[in-house]
Coordinates of C-alpha atoms in Angstrom, one line a residue:
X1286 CA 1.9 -1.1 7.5
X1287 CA -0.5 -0.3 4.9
X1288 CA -0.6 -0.2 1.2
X1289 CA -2.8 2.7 0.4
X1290 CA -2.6 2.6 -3.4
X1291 CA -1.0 2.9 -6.8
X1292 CA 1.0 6.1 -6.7
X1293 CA 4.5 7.1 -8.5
X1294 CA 5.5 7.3 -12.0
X1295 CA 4.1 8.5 -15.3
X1296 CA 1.4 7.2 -17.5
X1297 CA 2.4 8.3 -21.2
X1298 CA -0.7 6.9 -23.2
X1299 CA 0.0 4.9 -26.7
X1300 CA -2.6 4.0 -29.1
X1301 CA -2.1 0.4 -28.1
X1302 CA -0.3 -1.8 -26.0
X1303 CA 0.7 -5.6 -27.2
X1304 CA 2.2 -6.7 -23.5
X1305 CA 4.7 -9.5 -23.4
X1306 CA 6.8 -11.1 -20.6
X1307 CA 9.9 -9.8 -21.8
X1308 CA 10.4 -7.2 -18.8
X1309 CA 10.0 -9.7 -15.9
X1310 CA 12.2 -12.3 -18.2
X1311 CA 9.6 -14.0 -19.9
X1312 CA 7.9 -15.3 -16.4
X1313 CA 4.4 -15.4 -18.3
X1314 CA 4.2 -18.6 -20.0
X1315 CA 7.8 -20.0 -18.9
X1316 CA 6.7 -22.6 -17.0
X1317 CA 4.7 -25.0 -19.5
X1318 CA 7.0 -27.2 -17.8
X1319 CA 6.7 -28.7 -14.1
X1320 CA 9.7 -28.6 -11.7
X1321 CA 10.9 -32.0 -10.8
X1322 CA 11.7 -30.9 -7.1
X1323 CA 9.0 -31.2 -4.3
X1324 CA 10.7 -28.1 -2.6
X1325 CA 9.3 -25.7 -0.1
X1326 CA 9.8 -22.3 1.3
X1327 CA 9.0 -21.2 4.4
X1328 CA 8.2 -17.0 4.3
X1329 CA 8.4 -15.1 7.6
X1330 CA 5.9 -12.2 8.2
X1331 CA 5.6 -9.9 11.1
X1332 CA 1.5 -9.2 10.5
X1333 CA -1.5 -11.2 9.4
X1334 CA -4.2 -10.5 7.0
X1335 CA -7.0 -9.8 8.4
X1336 CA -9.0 -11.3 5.4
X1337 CA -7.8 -12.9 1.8
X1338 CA -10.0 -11.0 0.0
X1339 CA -7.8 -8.3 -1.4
X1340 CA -11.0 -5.5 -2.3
X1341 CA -12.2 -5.5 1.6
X1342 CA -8.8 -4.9 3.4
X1343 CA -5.9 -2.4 3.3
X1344 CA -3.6 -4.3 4.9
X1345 CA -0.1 -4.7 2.9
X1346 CA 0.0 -8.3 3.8
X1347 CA -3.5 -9.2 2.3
X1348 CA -2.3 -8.5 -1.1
X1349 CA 0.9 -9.8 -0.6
X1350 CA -0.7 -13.4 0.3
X1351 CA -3.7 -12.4 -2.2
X1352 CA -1.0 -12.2 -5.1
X1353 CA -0.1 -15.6 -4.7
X1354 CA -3.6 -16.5 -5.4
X1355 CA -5.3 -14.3 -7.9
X1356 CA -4.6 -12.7 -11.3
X1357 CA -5.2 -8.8 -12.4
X1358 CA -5.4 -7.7 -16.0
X1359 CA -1.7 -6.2 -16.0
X1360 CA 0.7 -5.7 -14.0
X1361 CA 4.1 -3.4 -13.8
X1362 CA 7.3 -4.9 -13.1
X1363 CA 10.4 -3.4 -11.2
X1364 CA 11.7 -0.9 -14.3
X1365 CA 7.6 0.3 -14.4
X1366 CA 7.4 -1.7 -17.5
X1367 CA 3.4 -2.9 -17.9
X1368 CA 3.6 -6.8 -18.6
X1369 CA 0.3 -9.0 -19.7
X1370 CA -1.1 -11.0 -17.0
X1371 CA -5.0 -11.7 -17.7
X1372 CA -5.2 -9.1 -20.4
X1373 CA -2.9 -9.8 -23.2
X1374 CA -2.8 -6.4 -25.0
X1375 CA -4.9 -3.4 -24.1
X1376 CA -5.8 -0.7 -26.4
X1377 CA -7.6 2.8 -25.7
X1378 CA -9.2 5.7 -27.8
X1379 CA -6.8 9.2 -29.3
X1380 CA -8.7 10.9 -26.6
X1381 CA -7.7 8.1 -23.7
X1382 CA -11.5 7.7 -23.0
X1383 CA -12.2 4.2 -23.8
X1384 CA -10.0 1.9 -22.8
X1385 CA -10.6 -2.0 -24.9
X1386 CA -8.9 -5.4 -23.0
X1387 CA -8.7 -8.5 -24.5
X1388 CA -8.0 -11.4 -22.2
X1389 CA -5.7 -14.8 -22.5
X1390 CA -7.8 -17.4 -24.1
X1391 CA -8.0 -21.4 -21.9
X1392 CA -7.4 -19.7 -18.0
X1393 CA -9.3 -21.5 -15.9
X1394 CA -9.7 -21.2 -11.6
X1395 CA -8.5 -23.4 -9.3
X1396 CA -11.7 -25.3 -9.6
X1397 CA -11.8 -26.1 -13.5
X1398 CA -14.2 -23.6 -14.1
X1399 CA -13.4 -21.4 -17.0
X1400 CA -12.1 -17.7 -16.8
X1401 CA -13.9 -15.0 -19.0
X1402 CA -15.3 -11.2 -19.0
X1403 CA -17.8 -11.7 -16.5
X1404 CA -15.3 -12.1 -14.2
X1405 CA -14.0 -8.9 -14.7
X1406 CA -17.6 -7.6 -14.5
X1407 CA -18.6 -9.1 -11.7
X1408 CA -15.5 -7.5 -10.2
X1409 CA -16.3 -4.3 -11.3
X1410 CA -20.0 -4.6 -9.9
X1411 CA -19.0 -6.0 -6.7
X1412 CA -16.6 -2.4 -5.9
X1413 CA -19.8 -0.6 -6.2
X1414 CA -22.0 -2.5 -4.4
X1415 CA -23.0 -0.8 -1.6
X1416 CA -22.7 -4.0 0.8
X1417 CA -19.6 -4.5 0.4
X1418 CA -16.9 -3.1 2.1
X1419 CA -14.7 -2.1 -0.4
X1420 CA -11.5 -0.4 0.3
X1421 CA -11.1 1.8 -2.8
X1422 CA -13.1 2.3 -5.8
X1423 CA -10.3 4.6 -7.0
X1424 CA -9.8 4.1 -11.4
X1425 CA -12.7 2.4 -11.3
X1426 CA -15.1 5.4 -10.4
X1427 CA -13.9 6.5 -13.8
X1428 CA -15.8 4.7 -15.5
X1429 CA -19.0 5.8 -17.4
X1430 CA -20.3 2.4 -19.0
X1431 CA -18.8 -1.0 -18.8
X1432 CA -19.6 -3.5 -21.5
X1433 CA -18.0 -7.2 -22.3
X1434 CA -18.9 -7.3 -25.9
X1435 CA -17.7 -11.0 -25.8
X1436 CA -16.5 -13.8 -23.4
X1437 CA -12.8 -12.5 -23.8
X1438 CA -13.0 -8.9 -23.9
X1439 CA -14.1 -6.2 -22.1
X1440 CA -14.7 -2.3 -23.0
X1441 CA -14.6 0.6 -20.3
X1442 CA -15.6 3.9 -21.2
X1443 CA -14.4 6.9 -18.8
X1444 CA -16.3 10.0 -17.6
X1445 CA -13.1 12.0 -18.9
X1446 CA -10.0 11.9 -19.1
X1447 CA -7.9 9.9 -15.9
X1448 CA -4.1 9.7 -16.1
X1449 CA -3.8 7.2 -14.3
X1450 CA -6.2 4.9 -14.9
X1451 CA -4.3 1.6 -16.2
X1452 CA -2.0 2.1 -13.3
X1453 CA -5.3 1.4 -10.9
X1454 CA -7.8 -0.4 -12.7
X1455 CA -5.0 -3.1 -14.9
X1456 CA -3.4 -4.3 -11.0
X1457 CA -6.6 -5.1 -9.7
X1458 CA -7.2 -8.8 -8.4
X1459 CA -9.8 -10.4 -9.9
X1460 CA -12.4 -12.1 -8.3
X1461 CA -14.5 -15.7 -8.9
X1462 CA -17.9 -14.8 -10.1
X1463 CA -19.3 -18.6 -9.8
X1464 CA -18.0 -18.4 -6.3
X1465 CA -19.2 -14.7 -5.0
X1466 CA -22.3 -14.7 -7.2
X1467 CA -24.7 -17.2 -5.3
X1468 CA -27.4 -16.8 -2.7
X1469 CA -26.5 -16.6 0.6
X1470 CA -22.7 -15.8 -0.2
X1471 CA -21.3 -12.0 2.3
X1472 CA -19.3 -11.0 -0.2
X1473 CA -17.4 -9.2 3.6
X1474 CA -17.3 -12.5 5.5
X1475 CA -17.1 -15.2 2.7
X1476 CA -15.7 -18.7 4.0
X1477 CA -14.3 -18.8 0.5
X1478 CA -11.7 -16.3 2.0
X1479 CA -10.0 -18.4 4.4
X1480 CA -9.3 -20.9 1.9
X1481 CA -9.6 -19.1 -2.0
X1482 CA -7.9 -20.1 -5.0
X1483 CA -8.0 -17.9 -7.8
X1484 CA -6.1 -18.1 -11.7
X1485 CA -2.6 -17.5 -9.8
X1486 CA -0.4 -19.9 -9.6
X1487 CA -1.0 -20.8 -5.7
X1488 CA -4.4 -21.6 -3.9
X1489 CA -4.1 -21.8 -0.3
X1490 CA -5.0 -25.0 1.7
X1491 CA -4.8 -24.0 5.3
X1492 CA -5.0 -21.0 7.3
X1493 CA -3.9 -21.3 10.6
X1494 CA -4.8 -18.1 12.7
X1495 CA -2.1 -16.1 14.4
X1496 CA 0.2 -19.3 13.2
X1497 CA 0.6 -19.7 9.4
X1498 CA -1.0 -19.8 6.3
X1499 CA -0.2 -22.3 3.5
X1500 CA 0.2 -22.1 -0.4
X1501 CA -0.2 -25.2 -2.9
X1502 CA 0.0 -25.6 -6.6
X1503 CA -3.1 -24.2 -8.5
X1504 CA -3.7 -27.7 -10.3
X1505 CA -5.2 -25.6 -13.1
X1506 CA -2.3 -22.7 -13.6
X1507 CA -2.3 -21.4 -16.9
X1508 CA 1.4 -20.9 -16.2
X1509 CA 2.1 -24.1 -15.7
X1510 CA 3.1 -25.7 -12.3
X1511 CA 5.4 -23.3 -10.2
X1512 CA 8.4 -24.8 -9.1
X1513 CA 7.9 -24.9 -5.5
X1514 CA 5.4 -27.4 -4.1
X1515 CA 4.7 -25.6 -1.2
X1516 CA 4.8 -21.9 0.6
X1517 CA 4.3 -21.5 4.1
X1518 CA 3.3 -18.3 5.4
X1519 CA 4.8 -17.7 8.6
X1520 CA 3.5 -15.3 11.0
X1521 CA 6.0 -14.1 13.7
X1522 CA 5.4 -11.2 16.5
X1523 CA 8.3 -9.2 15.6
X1524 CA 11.0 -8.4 13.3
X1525 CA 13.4 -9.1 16.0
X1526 CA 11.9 -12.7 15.9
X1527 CA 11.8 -12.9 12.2
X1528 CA 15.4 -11.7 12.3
X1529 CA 16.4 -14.7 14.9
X1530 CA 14.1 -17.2 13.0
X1531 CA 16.5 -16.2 9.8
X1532 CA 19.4 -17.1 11.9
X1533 CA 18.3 -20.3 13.3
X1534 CA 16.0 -21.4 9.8
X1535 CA 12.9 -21.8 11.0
X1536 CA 12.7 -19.2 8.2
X1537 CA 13.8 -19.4 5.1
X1538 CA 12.4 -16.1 3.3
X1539 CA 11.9 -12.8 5.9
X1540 CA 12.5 -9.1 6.2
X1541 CA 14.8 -7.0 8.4
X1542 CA 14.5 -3.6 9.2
X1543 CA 17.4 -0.7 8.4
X1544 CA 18.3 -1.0 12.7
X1545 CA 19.8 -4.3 12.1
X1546 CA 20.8 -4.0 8.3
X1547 CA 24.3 -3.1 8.9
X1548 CA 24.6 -5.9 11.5
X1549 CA 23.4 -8.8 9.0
X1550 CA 25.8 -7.2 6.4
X1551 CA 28.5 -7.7 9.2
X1552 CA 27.5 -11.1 10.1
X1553 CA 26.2 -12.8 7.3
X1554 CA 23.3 -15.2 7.7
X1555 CA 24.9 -19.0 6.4
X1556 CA 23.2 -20.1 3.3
X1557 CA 21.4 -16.6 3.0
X1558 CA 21.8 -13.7 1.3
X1559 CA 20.5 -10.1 1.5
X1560 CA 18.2 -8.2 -1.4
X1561 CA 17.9 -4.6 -0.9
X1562 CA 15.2 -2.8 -3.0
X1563 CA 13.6 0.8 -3.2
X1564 CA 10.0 -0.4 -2.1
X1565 CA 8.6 3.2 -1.3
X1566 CA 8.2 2.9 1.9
X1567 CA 7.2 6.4 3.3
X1568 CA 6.9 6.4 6.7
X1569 CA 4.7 9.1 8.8
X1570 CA 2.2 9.8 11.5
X1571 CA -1.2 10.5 10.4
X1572 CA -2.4 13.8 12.4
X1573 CA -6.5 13.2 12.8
X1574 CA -8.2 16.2 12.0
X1575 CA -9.5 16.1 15.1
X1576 CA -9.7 19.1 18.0
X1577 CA -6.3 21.1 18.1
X1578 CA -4.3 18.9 15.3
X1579 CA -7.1 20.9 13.0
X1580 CA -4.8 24.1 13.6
X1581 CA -2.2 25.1 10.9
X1582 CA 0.3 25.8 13.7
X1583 CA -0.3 22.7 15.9
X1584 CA 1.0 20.5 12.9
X1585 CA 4.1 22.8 12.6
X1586 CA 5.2 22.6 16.3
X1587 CA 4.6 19.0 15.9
X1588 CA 7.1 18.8 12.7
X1589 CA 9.5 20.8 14.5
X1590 CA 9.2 18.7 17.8
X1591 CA 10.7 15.6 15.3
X1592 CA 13.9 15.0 15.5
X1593 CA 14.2 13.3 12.1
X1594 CA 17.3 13.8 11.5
X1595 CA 18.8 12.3 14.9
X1596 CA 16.5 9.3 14.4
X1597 CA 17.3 8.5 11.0
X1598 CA 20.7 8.5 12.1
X1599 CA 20.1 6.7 15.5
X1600 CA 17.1 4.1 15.4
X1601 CA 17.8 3.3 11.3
X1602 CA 21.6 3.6 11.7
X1603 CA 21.2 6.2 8.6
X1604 CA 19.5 3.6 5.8
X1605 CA 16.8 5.8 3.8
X1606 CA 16.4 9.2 3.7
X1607 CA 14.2 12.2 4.7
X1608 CA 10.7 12.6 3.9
X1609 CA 9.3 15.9 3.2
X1610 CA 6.4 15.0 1.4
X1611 CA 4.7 12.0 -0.1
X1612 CA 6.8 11.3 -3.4
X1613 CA 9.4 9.1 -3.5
X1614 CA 13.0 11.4 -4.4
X1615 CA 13.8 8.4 -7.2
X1616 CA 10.7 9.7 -9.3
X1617 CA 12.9 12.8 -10.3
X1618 CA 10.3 13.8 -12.9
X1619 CA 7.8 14.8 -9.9
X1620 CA 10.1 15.2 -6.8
X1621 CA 9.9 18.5 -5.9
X1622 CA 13.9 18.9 -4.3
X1623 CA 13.2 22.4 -2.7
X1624 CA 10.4 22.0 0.1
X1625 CA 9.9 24.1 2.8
X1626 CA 11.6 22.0 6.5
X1627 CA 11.0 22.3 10.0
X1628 CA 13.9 20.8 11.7
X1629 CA 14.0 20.1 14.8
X1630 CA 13.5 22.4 17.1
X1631 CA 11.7 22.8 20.5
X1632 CA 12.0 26.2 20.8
X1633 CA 10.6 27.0 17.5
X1634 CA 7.9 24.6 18.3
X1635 CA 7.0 26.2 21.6
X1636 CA 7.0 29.3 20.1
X1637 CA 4.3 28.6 17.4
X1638 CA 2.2 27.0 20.4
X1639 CA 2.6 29.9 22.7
X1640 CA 1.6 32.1 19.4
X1641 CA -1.6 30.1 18.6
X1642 CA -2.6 30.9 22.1
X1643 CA -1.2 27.8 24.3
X1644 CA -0.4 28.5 28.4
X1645 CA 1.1 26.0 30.8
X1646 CA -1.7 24.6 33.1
X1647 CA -2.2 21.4 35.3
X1648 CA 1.4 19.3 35.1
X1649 CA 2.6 21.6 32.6
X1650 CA 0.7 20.6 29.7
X1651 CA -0.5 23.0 27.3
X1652 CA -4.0 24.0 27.4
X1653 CA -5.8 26.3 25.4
X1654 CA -9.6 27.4 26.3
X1655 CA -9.5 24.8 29.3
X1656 CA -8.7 22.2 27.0
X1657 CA -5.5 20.1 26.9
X1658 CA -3.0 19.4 23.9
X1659 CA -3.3 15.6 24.5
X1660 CA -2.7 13.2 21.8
X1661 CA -3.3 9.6 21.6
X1662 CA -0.5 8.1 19.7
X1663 CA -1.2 4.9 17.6
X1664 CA 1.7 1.9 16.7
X1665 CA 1.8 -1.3 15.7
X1666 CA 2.8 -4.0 17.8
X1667 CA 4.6 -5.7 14.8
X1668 CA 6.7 -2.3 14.2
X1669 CA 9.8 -2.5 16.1
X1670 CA 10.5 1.1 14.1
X1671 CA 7.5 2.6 15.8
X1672 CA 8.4 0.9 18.9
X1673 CA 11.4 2.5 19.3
X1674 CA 10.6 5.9 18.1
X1675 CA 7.2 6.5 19.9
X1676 CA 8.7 6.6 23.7
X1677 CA 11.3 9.1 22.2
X1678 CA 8.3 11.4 20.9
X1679 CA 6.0 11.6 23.7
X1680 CA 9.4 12.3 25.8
X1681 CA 10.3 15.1 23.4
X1682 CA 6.6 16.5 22.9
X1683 CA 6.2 16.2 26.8
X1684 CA 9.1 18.4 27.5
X1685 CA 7.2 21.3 25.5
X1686 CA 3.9 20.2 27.3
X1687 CA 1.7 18.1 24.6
X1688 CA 0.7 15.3 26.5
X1689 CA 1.1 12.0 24.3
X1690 CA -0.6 8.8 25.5
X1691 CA 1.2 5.2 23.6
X1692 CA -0.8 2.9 22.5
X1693 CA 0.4 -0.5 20.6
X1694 CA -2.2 -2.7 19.0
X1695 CA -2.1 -4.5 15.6
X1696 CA -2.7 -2.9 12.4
X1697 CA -5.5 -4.9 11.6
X1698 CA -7.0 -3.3 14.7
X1699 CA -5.7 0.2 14.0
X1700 CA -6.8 0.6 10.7
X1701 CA -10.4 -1.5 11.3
X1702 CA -13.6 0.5 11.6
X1703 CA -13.3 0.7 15.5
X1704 CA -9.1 2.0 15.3
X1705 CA -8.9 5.3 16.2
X1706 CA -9.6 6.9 12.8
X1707 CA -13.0 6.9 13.9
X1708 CA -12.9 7.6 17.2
X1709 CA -13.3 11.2 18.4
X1710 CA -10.1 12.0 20.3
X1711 CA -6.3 14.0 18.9
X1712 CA -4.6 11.1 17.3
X1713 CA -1.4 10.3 15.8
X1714 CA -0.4 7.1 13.6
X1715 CA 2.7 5.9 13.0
X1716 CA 3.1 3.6 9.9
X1717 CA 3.9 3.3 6.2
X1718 CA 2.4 3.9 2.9
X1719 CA 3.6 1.7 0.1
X1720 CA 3.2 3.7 -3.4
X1721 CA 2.9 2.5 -6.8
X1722 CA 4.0 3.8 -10.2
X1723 CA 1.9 6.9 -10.5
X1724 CA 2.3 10.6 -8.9
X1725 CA -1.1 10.5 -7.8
X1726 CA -2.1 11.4 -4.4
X1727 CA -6.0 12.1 -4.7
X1728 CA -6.7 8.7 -2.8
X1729 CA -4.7 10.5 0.2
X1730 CA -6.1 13.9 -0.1
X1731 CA -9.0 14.5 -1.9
X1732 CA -12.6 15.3 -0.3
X1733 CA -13.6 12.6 -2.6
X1734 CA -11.9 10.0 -0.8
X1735 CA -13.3 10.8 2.7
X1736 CA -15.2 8.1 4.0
X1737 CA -18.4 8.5 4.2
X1738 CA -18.5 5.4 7.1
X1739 CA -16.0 3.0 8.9
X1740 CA -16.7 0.5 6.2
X1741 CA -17.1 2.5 3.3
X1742 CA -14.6 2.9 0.3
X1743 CA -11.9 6.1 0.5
X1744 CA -8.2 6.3 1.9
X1745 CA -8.4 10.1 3.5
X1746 CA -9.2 9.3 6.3
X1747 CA -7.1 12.2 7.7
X1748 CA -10.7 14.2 6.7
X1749 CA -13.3 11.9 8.4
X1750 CA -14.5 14.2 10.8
X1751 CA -13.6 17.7 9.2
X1752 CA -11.9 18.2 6.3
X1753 CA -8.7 20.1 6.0
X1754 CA -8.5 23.8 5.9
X1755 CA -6.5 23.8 2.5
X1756 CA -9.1 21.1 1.3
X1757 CA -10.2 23.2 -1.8
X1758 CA -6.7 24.1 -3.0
X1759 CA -5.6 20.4 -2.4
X1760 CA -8.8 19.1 -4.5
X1761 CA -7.8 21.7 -7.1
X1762 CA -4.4 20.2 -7.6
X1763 CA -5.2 16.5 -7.3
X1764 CA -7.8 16.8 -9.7
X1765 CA -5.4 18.8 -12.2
X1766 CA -2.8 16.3 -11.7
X1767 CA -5.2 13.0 -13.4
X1768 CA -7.0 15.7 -15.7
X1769 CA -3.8 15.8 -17.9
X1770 CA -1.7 13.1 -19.5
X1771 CA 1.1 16.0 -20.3
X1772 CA 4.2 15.2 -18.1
X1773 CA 5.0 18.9 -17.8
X1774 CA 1.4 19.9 -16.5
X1775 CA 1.3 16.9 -14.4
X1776 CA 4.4 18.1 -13.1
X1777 CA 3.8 21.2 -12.0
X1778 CA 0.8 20.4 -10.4
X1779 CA 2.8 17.7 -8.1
X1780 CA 5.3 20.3 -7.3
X1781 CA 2.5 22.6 -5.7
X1782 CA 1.2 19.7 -3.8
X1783 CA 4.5 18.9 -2.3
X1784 CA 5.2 22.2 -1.5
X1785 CA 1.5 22.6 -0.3
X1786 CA 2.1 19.3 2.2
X1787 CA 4.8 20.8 3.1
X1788 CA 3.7 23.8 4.4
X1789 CA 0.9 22.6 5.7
X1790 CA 1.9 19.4 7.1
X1791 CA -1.2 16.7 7.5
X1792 CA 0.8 14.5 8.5
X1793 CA 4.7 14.6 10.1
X1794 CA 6.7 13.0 7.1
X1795 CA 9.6 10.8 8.4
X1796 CA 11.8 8.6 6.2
X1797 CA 11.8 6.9 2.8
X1798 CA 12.9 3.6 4.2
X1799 CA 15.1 0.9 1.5
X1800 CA 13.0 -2.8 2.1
X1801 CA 15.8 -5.6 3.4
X1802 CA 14.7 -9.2 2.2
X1803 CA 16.7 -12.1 3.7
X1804 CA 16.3 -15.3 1.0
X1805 CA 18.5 -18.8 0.7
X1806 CA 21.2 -18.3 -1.6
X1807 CA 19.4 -20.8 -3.7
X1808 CA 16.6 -18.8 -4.4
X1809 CA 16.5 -17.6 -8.1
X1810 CA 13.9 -15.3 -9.7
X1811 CA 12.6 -13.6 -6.3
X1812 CA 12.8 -9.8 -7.3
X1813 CA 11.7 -7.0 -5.0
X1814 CA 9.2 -5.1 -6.9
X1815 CA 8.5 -1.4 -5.6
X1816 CA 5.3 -1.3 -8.1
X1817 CA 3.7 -5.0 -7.1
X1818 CA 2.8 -7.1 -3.9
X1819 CA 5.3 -9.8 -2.4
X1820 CA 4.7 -12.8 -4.5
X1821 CA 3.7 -10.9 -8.2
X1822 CA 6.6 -13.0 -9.5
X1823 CA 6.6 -16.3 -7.8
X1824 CA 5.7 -18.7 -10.6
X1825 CA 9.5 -17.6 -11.6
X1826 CA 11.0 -18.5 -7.8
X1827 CA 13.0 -21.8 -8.1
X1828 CA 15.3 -23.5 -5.3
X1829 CA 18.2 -25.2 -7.2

């Protein structure tokens, strides 16, 4: 599973903010004190970063680790209140153009070295560099002129107007400069990110590939000392392990997924206890526009061919909910409740095949101009969802004639520049996108977001090879939707969107999926965040 982004919510823009801790209860600055325990946790994980460094991967897991470890300006905590991390109060222009940070005075790094602007500007420089392989440059590439007047503030002007500009630019990680900055140093392949430390409250000591990854006390924590001495970062193939690990305690900390929900909630782990959170899961399969899946009608008969429904009800015993579209139903203010459905239906699906031209050849599978409807189809070996849904897909699809071929790998491998994103063949991908606390979609849809390369920055990868055939009316709306800080404008431009994905269906939109975290009953202060990564809180986590 990926996180592709900061997406859900509304930006209203005031004249200034002064942030304070008050909306995570006060976690900044509430531990001058250290704990007296030498406690330690042990968190399961079903995948593994591929790297630390949280700008050059868009793996969910990297900045879950990476928040242990490094600081952003703000952040947003579970009510979508912004809180002060690095910055302590941010102000911006009557026209929302310039936007004026001032940072927390005495943070240093892990090292001792001392935190200022140029960190933040050699964070900015280093998502435009064109050596590095940045995941997104999205906020960012708002900007117009950067400027750090002094060592503890730092001015950014924007092009024009960008809604939701805080809600990408303020939870960005912020990088070393002393460390990055030197000769030699690949900012893609740094040593420093197998071991970093950062202004966070952890560093990590050891890294253990394919086995575990271990978080200390950042001796230099502006928070203070967090009160557990020690996180270990448990990698594990499968949930169904993690789930038996959680019974036995060789885990302390791990998630289950909605198929076994109901069974921990029947049989209660001893010592443990379950935290269910809204974490805007969306799950769906990518459709590559790539040969046939380029077609209008293709994507339908593919939509139609899903029985969601059933396997909402089957494989995730009913948790969550349908998907029709990539905005969570919570955000009321942008969820479009009347969509246009295909529900399931093979005979509708066939139809629309048969109508775009499809006949029965060699083994029954649909071809069309000699060539077959044959799709690769992409899941993650550490997704026991996708594990169970993807043989009852190609069944289903096969009975109509497409021709699905399973393949399991690792995401790290899926979504790397040799996954099948960039390789010229029909392809489906089954994962998740984790959204944020804005409604914007661009990164998803917008021509501006193609990659350009395998490396290169931009989350549409849907459009690498061609874009869509709705791309200009999607580009119209996306960019209408961040033009505007009016909630009524905003909102009718995500209601035209939804509707538009709808229709047009990009992708086959599943299930918005509750997350299931199994923690000791002794664990206080752990609180699932739909808007942050894993650990944005854990200088508050105490065993008691």
């Amino acid at each position: 599973m990926r996180r592709r982004g900061q997406a859900m919510g509304a930006l209203v823009l005031s004249s200034f903010l002064v942030l304070s801790g008050s909306g995570v209860n006060g976690w900044i600055g509430s531990h001058a004190q250290a704990a007296s325990s030498n406690s330690s946790l042990i968190f399961g994980s079903t995948e593994e970063p591929d790297t630390l460094n949280p700008l050059i991967s868009g793996l969910q897991v990297t900045g879950d680790v990476a928040s242990a470890v490094f600081d952003t300006l703000i952040n947003y905590d579970t009510h979508n209140n912004v809180y002060p991390v690095l910055a302590t109060s941010v102000a911006h222009s009557a026209d929302g153009r310039t936007w004026t940070f001032h940072l927390r005075h005495g943070v240093k790094w892990a090292d001792g070295q001392p935190f200022t602007s140029a960190d933040v500007a050699y964070t900015y420089g280093a998502i435009f560099s064109k050596k590095n392989n940045i995941i997104s440059t999205q906020g960012w590439d708002q900007i117009d002129k950067f400027t750090t007047p002094d060592a503890y503030t730092v001015v950014m002007h924007l092009k024009q107007v960008f809604a939701p500009f805080l809600s990408y630019v303020g939870p960005t990680d912020i990088l070393p400069k002393h460390i990055y900055d030197q000769p030699g140093v690949d900012f893609n392949k740094a040593a420093f990110d197998r071991k970093p430390f950062g202004t966070g409250p952890y560093m990590v000591s050891e890294w253990k590939t394919g086995d575990h990854i271990t978080l200390v006390p950042n001796p230099y924590s502006w928070r203070g000392q967090p009160h557990i001495k020690k996180i270990v970062f448990k990698i594990v193939p499968n949930n169904n392990t993690e789930y038996v690990q959680l019974r036995t305690g060789d885990l302390d900390v791990g998630a289950v997924n909605a198929a076994v929900a109901d069974e921990v909630s029947h049989s209660p782990i001893q010592g443990k206890q379950v935290l269910v959170s809204d974490n805007n899961a969306w799950y769906h399969i990518d459709l590559k526009q790539w040969g046939f899946l380029r077609e209008t009608a293709v994507r339908q008969a593919l939509d139609y061919a899903t029985p969601k429904a059933a396997l909402l009800k089957g494989i995730l015993k009913g948790h969550g909910q349908l998907a029709y579209a990539d905005i969570d139903p919570t955000f009321t203010q942008y969820y479009n409740p009347h969509l246009p459905a295909h529900p399931y239906s093979l005979s509708k699906a066939s139809a629309l095949l048969a109508g775009d031209g499809f006949t029965k050849g060699p083994g029954g599978v649909l071809q069309k101009n000699g060539q077959p409807l044959a799709i690769d189809f992409w899941i993650g070996t550490s997704d026991d969802n996708g594990q169970k849904i993807a043989p009852i897909l190609k069944n289903l699809w096969g009975k109509i004639g497409i021709q699905v071929t399973i393949h399991s790998q690792s995401f790290t491998t899926i979504f790397g520049p040799t996954g099948p994103t960039y390789t010229k063949a029909m392809t489906g991908i089954f994962y998740a996108w984790f959204n944020g606390n804005d409604p914007d979609d661009t990164q998803y849809w917008n021509s501006s977001q193609i990659p350009t390369s395998p490396t290169s920055p931009g989350n549409n990868s849907l459009g690498y090879f061609h874009q869509f055939s709705f791309q200009k009316q999607i580009d119209q709306l996306t960019n209408a939707g961040t033009a505007t800080t009016d909630p009524a404008k905003r909102r009718s431009a995500y209601f035209q969107i939804q509707d538009l994905l709808a229709t047009q269906v990009p992708v086959i939109f599943l299930f918005w999926l509750p997350g299931y975290t199994v923690i000791p009953a002794n664990l206080h202060g752990i609180a699932p965040n739909p808007f942050a990564h894993e650990f944005y809180n854990v200088a508050q986590w105490n065993l008691s």
